[in-house]
Amino acid sequence: MRKVVFLFCLFSATNLIAQNKQLLYNFTDIPQTLMTNPGADVKYKWYAGVPFLSGISMNMSSSGFSAYDLFANDGVDFNTKLRNVLSKTTHNDVLSLNQQMELFSGGFKLGNNYENKGYLSFGLYQEFDFLSYMPQDIATLAIDGNKNYIGKRFDLGDLSAKAELLSVFHIGYHKKIQDNLIVGARAKIYSSIFNASSINNAGYIYTTTSTDAYYEQIVYSNLQLNTSGIAQYNDANNTTNVGTDVKKGILLGGNLGFGLDLGLTYYPQTNLQFTASVIDLGYINHTKNVESYSYKGFYNYKGLVPHFNNENAAQANYQDFKNAIVLDTLHTKYTTWRPTKFNASAQYSFDEERVIDGTCNCEGSDPSIFYKSAVGAQLFVMTTPKSPLFAFTTYYKRSFSKSVQMKATYTLDSFSYTNLGLGMSTKVGPVNFYVLADNLLSYADISKANSLSFQLGLNVVFKE
């Protein structure tokens, strides 16, 4: 039972994930780079994503431990493994999962070859987010109890959580407003299908002994879990189908919100580039199928240690505890904020070639110059209910031909110090295929990996 409680604490405390896409960011041969910077320097006449195949991505990360630490077949008792994991993690360690799938996408240039009226892009994608801060004190109490922790204050505020399934309609516009400056913006309508949110929790459990060998037990709880799109499934008479509800939610039938992306690309000189973007500056109002559970109150017991989970052993104490720490169900609307992401990069291009036939995969303000190679660095920051998450990436890009481009990255973040990534974009006629993968060293034994991610997609692209 303790194993079950621990795993529940480990995987049910959820929040939104670190969504760094360092391989995709500023990889302008791939149309989906516009989703990481609406001001990216893309040069397409038009493009269309192959429905359900144009953008598929998955990211799984853990900063504190790996699956191998818990489930290795090494003869070590599972309870021992649990305690080892607890001993080397803190309440700032993170578990995360992010999945995205584009349902459709496209974009086209406004104006003819002699005009520059900007570029319009649009689409719809589905996203699932999961991130858990390690509830260390709660997990320790669940496994060991408080017998060996007299005088320790177990922090219930370790539980800070969100999980969400949503769809996003978006439309973006970007324009070259000067020869060396491109700016862009993207408006988003969020439709939340399912949400569970438990943040800003507080409380503690504290046990101490008095001089006459009696115990004093103090419990203060200020916990709340907000949910939307889930309450109807608690009704035994509910006849709705989950698949139907998901389809309805994707098509703006869920709880709605609004967001904004902003970005720019600037060239101080032809082969030197700076970019920046702010992604998902937005919120969602939860008003439909809302149900919240609060567990709030204060309890102070002096005497023998009561068995709060056994009504027959200490009925009076147990009832006093339930009366003091009240479990209540509410039906009030609430608002959640999207995890806002900030990107910034600097890039130096070299291996210059002059374009003769007028068709190139150019970067820079001068369309007659083509650079085969580039090196750069990128900073990524994402907001969370606790401290922001950071990642720093260095990269090298190379164009081997008009049809094949590659990007290699090295990233330092909260999850790994050995994150090597590699991405490739190919083009056969108008068909563009790309595949990007991080943490390549971990694929030798993924059970020991602290982070894994990949992205792939298929588009039809016509360049200028």
C-alpha positions as a printed Julia matrix, in Angstrom:
464×3 Matrix{Float64}:
   0.0    0.0     0.0
   2.83   2.4     0.8
   4.24   1.81   -2.69
   0.91   2.76   -4.2
   0.65   5.91   -2.08
   4.19   6.93   -3.0
   3.65   6.44   -6.72
   0.37   8.34   -6.5
   2.15  11.25   -4.84
   4.92  11.01   -7.42
   2.82  11.04  -10.56
  -0.43  12.79   -9.64
   1.17  16.09   -8.57
   1.33  17.68  -11.99
   2.08  20.99  -13.62
   2.91  22.29  -17.06
   6.02  21.03  -18.7
   9.31  22.53  -19.79
   8.66  22.94  -23.5
  12.06  23.89  -24.86
  12.38  23.12  -28.57
  15.96  24.19  -29.14
  16.39  22.09  -32.29
  13.3   23.58  -33.93
  13.94  27.15  -32.82
  15.36  29.26  -35.67
  15.59  26.19  -37.96
  13.99  28.25  -40.73
  13.94  25.45  -43.31
  11.07  23.97  -41.25
   7.76  25.92  -41.32
   6.94  24.88  -37.73
   9.76  27.14  -36.51
   7.14  29.92  -36.69
   5.48  28.33  -33.64
   8.6   29.08  -31.58
   9.1   32.58  -33.03
   6.37  34.3   -35.07
   9.04  36.73  -36.27
  11.32  34.03  -37.71
  13.0   34.8   -41.05
  11.16  32.26  -43.22
  11.05  32.61  -47.02
   8.16  30.51  -48.32
   5.71  31.43  -51.01
   3.31  29.12  -49.21
   3.27  25.89  -47.24
   0.71  23.37  -46.01
   1.21  20.79  -43.3
   0.06  17.23  -44.0
  -2.91  16.84  -41.59
  -2.0   14.98  -38.38
   1.57  14.44  -39.66
   3.04  17.93  -39.99
   4.06  18.36  -36.38
   4.38  15.52  -33.86
   6.49  16.04  -30.75
   7.08  14.35  -27.39
   9.24  15.4   -24.44
   9.76  13.41  -21.22
  12.06  14.66  -18.46
  13.0   14.02  -14.84
  15.57  16.11  -12.98
  15.77  13.89   -9.91
  15.83  10.23  -10.96
  15.31   7.83  -13.86
  13.06   4.82  -14.38
  16.14   2.62  -13.81
  16.48   3.94  -10.25
  13.06   2.52   -9.38
  12.59  -0.51  -11.61
  16.05  -1.96  -12.3
  16.19  -5.74  -11.98
  19.2   -5.65   -9.66
  17.97  -7.56   -6.61
  17.53  -4.43   -4.49
  14.26  -4.26   -2.52
  11.76  -1.8    -4.03
  11.25  -0.02   -0.68
  15.01   0.55   -0.53
  14.91   2.03   -4.05
  12.1    4.36   -3.02
  14.07   5.62   -0.06
  17.19   6.06   -2.21
  15.2    8.17   -4.66
  13.83  10.29   -1.81
  17.3   10.78   -0.35
  18.71  12.24   -3.57
  15.77  14.41   -4.65
  14.35  17.67   -3.34
  10.99  19.4    -3.63
  12.47  21.44   -6.52
  13.06  18.37   -8.7
  10.74  18.08  -11.67
   8.96  15.35  -13.61
   7.55  16.47  -16.94
   5.79  15.3   -20.08
   4.67  17.29  -23.09
   2.99  16.0   -26.25
   1.83  17.99  -29.27
   0.21  17.08  -32.57
  -0.69  19.48  -35.36
  -4.13  18.74  -36.81
  -3.63  21.16  -39.69
  -1.37  24.12  -40.5
  -0.51  26.4   -43.37
   0.81  29.77  -44.42
   1.26  32.01  -47.44
   2.93  35.22  -48.53
   0.76  38.29  -48.93
   1.38  40.25  -52.12
   3.36  39.38  -55.26
   7.1   39.16  -55.77
   7.38  42.93  -56.01
   5.43  43.63  -52.84
   6.13  42.86  -49.22
   2.81  42.8   -47.45
   3.94  40.23  -44.92
   3.23  36.58  -44.27
   0.15  34.9   -42.82
   0.21  31.52  -41.03
  -2.52  29.58  -39.23
  -3.44  26.18  -37.82
  -4.84  23.99  -35.07
  -2.9   21.73  -32.74
  -3.63  19.49  -29.77
  -1.42  19.54  -26.68
  -1.07  17.62  -23.42
   1.05  19.01  -20.57
   2.29  17.29  -17.43
   4.87  18.43  -14.9
   5.32  17.39  -11.29
   7.46  18.94   -8.63
   8.66  16.18   -6.36
   6.37  16.15   -3.26
   9.26  14.98   -1.09
   7.8   15.53    2.38
   4.44  14.01    1.43
   6.13  10.97   -0.13
   8.39  10.48    2.92
   5.4   10.61    5.26
   3.47   8.16    3.07
   6.3    5.61    3.07
   7.83   5.9     6.55
   5.19   7.63    8.63
   6.31  10.06   11.33
   7.69   7.61   13.89
  11.3    8.43   13.09
  10.61  12.09   12.36
   9.42  13.46   15.7
  10.0   17.21   15.63
  10.05  17.41   11.81
   7.55  19.65   10.05
   6.24  17.91    6.9
   5.43  20.58    4.32
   2.09  20.0     2.53
   2.93  22.93    0.26
   5.23  20.59   -1.68
   2.12  19.74   -3.69
   2.01  22.24   -6.57
   0.27  20.84   -9.59
  -1.4   21.2   -13.0
  -2.26  18.88  -15.87
  -4.12  19.8   -19.04
  -5.36  18.52  -22.38
  -6.23  21.35  -24.77
  -6.46  22.44  -28.38
  -5.15  25.72  -29.82
  -6.46  27.65  -32.83
  -3.92  30.2   -33.99
  -3.27  32.8   -36.67
   0.0   34.67  -37.08
   1.37  37.53  -39.14
   4.92  38.67  -39.68
   6.47  41.35  -41.84
   9.87  42.73  -42.76
   9.5   46.35  -41.64
  13.11  47.22  -42.51
  15.74  45.49  -44.61
  17.29  44.07  -41.45
  14.28  43.73  -39.11
  11.38  41.26  -39.12
   8.62  41.31  -36.5
   5.71  38.96  -35.95
   2.76  38.18  -33.71
   0.41  35.24  -33.27
  -3.05  35.21  -31.65
  -4.29  32.01  -30.03
  -7.63  30.72  -28.82
  -7.21  27.96  -26.23
  -9.9   25.32  -25.72
  -9.24  23.35  -22.53
 -10.73  19.85  -22.69
  -9.57  18.54  -19.29
  -7.74  20.4   -16.54
  -6.55  19.63  -13.02
  -4.87  22.42  -11.09
  -3.55  22.49   -7.54
  -1.17  25.38   -6.83
  -0.48  27.82   -3.99
  -1.07  25.06   -1.45
   0.08  25.4     2.15
   0.08  23.41    5.34
   2.12  21.09    7.51
   2.0   18.03    9.76
   4.06  18.3    12.93
   4.52  15.84   15.8
   6.44  16.44   19.02
   6.67  14.92   22.5
   5.97  16.63   25.79
   7.81  16.1    29.09
   5.19  13.63   30.35
   5.68  11.28   27.36
   2.5   12.41   25.61
   2.47  13.45   22.0
   1.26  16.65   20.42
   0.04  16.32   16.83
  -0.58  19.48   14.82
  -2.11  19.4    11.33
  -2.68  22.54    9.31
  -4.09  22.07    5.82
  -4.85  24.61    3.11
  -5.07  22.41    0.01
  -7.32  22.75   -3.02
  -7.64  20.87   -6.29
  -9.51  22.58   -9.14
 -10.81  20.51  -12.05
 -12.74  21.21  -15.24
 -14.09  18.82  -17.86
 -13.82  15.89  -15.43
 -16.7   16.21  -12.93
 -19.31  14.6   -15.18
 -17.45  11.27  -15.12
 -17.99  11.02  -11.35
 -21.71  10.61  -12.01
 -22.71   6.96  -12.25
 -25.57   7.99  -14.54
 -23.29   9.83  -16.96
 -23.79   8.57  -20.52
 -21.37  10.85  -22.36
 -18.5    9.35  -24.32
 -14.94  10.51  -23.62
 -14.04  10.45  -27.31
 -17.04  12.61  -28.16
 -16.15  15.07  -25.4
 -12.57  15.31  -26.68
 -13.71  16.02  -30.25
 -16.16  18.64  -28.99
 -13.45  20.26  -26.84
 -10.98  20.41  -29.73
 -13.53  22.34  -31.81
 -13.82  25.19  -29.28
 -16.31  23.31  -27.11
 -14.13  23.39  -23.99
 -13.23  26.13  -21.54
 -11.86  29.0   -23.6
  -8.94  31.35  -23.22
  -6.77  33.72  -25.21
  -3.04  33.96  -25.78
  -0.43  35.89  -27.72
   3.01  35.14  -29.18
   5.48  37.86  -30.13
   8.81  37.62  -31.94
  11.48  39.34  -34.0
  14.61  38.74  -36.06
  17.27  41.44  -36.42
  20.4   41.54  -38.61
  22.96  44.17  -37.46
  25.01  42.9   -40.41
  24.36  40.34  -43.11
  25.97  37.37  -41.35
  25.06  38.31  -37.76
  21.57  37.61  -36.47
  19.67  38.16  -33.2
  16.23  36.73  -32.46
  13.81  36.84  -29.54
  10.29  35.57  -28.85
   7.67  35.36  -26.1
   5.33  32.37  -26.47
   1.98  31.63  -24.78
   1.37  34.88  -22.98
  -2.2   33.89  -22.11
  -4.86  32.42  -19.83
  -7.88  30.09  -19.77
 -11.17  30.72  -17.94
 -12.64  27.51  -16.53
 -16.43  27.82  -16.24
 -17.83  24.54  -17.67
 -17.99  21.24  -15.76
 -16.04  22.79  -12.89
 -15.54  20.95   -9.61
 -13.07  21.85   -6.87
 -12.07  19.91   -3.78
 -10.72  21.76   -0.74
  -9.14  20.18    2.32
  -8.75  22.98    4.83
  -8.56  23.41    8.58
  -6.41  23.18   11.73
  -6.2   20.28   14.2
  -4.22  20.08   17.45
  -4.24  16.8    19.41
  -2.49  16.16   22.72
  -2.26  12.68   24.21
  -1.6    9.25   22.73
  -0.99   9.23   19.01
  -4.42   8.71   17.4
  -5.07   6.35   14.48
  -6.72   8.81   12.11
  -7.22   6.14    9.44
  -8.95   3.65   11.74
 -12.45   4.65   12.85
 -12.82   1.66   15.19
  -9.58   2.29   17.07
 -10.1    5.94   17.94
 -13.58   6.93   16.85
 -13.8   10.15   18.85
 -10.36  11.39   17.78
 -11.03  10.46   14.2
 -14.33  12.36   14.15
 -12.69  15.39   15.78
 -10.04  15.3    13.07
 -12.67  15.15   10.27
 -14.56  18.01   11.83
 -11.41  20.13   12.07
  -9.92  19.34    8.63
 -12.94  19.58    6.34
 -13.14  18.04    2.88
 -15.45  20.21    0.81
 -16.66  20.19   -2.81
 -17.11  23.51   -4.62
 -18.4   24.53   -8.03
 -16.78  27.91   -8.67
 -15.02  29.09  -11.81
 -11.27  29.64  -11.83
  -8.53  30.91  -14.15
  -5.25  29.26  -15.12
  -2.29  30.93  -16.78
  -0.35  29.3   -19.57
   3.34  28.67  -18.96
   5.0   31.58  -20.76
   8.19  30.81  -22.67
  10.97  33.25  -23.59
  13.58  32.54  -26.28
  16.58  34.58  -27.39
  19.42  33.67  -29.72
  22.53  35.05  -31.41
  23.9   33.49  -34.6
  27.0   34.0   -36.74
  26.92  32.68  -40.32
  29.89  31.85  -42.54
  30.9   29.86  -45.67
  29.45  32.57  -47.89
  28.27  31.83  -51.41
  26.83  34.16  -54.02
  23.55  33.14  -55.59
  23.58  33.0   -59.37
  20.27  31.4   -60.38
  18.17  33.36  -57.87
  17.0   30.28  -55.94
  18.58  29.73  -52.57
  18.03  28.86  -48.98
  19.19  32.28  -47.88
  19.66  33.74  -44.43
  20.29  37.42  -43.88
  18.98  40.66  -45.22
  20.7   40.29  -48.61
  18.88  37.62  -50.69
  21.83  37.31  -53.07
  24.08  35.86  -50.34
  23.87  32.27  -49.14
  25.67  31.01  -46.03
  26.31  27.28  -45.75
  27.18  27.24  -42.05
  26.2   28.98  -38.85
  27.02  28.77  -35.14
  24.91  30.23  -32.38
  23.62  30.2   -28.84
  20.08  30.21  -27.48
  18.57  30.99  -24.06
  15.23  29.49  -23.0
  13.2   30.47  -19.91
   9.76  29.18  -18.85
   7.54  30.29  -16.0
   6.31  27.76  -13.43
   4.45  28.05  -10.09
   7.86  27.89   -8.44
  11.1   29.28   -9.86
  11.51  29.64  -13.65
  13.11  26.83  -15.65
  16.2   27.72  -17.71
  18.07  26.09  -20.58
  21.13  27.25  -22.53
  21.96  25.81  -25.95
  24.88  26.14  -28.34
  24.42  24.9   -31.89
  25.88  24.42  -35.34
  23.81  24.49  -38.55
  24.94  23.28  -41.96
  23.32  23.3   -45.41
  24.71  20.4   -47.4
  22.58  21.27  -50.43
  19.33  23.0   -51.3
  17.58  19.81  -50.16
  19.4   18.81  -46.95
  20.05  20.91  -43.83
  21.17  19.73  -40.41
  21.46  21.23  -36.94
  23.46  19.9   -33.98
  22.94  21.16  -30.41
  24.38  20.91  -26.92
  22.03  21.95  -24.11
  22.46  22.59  -20.39
  19.23  22.46  -18.38
  17.67  21.15  -15.17
  17.43  17.62  -16.53
  20.79  16.84  -18.11
  24.35  18.09  -18.61
  24.96  15.7   -21.52
  22.13  16.69  -23.84
  23.34  16.34  -27.42
  20.74  16.79  -30.14
  20.62  16.39  -33.91
  18.03  17.51  -36.43
  17.62  17.11  -40.18
  15.34  18.79  -42.71
  15.05  17.38  -46.23
  13.15  18.55  -49.28
  12.28  16.4   -52.3
  10.43  18.57  -54.78
   7.86  20.42  -52.69
   7.78  17.77  -49.93
   9.56  18.68  -46.72
  10.31  16.04  -44.08
  12.08  16.77  -40.81
  13.13  14.79  -37.75
  14.7   16.2   -34.58
  15.91  14.28  -31.51
  17.51  15.34  -28.22
  19.61  13.46  -25.65
  21.09  11.1   -28.21
  23.51   9.58  -25.69
  20.54   8.3   -23.68
  19.19   6.09  -26.45
  21.74   3.38  -25.59
  19.62   2.68  -22.46
  16.51   4.83  -22.26
  15.62   3.46  -18.8
  18.56   5.47  -17.4
  17.65   8.63  -19.31
  16.68  11.78  -17.41
  15.33  13.39  -20.56
  14.16  12.27  -24.01
  12.46  14.22  -26.79
  11.78  14.01  -30.5
   9.91  15.93  -33.2
   9.02  15.01  -36.75
   6.74  16.26  -39.49
   5.75  16.32  -43.15
   4.91  19.47  -45.12
   4.39  20.69  -48.65
   6.54  23.81  -49.15
   7.01  26.19  -52.07
   9.8   28.71  -51.48
  10.12  32.11  -53.08
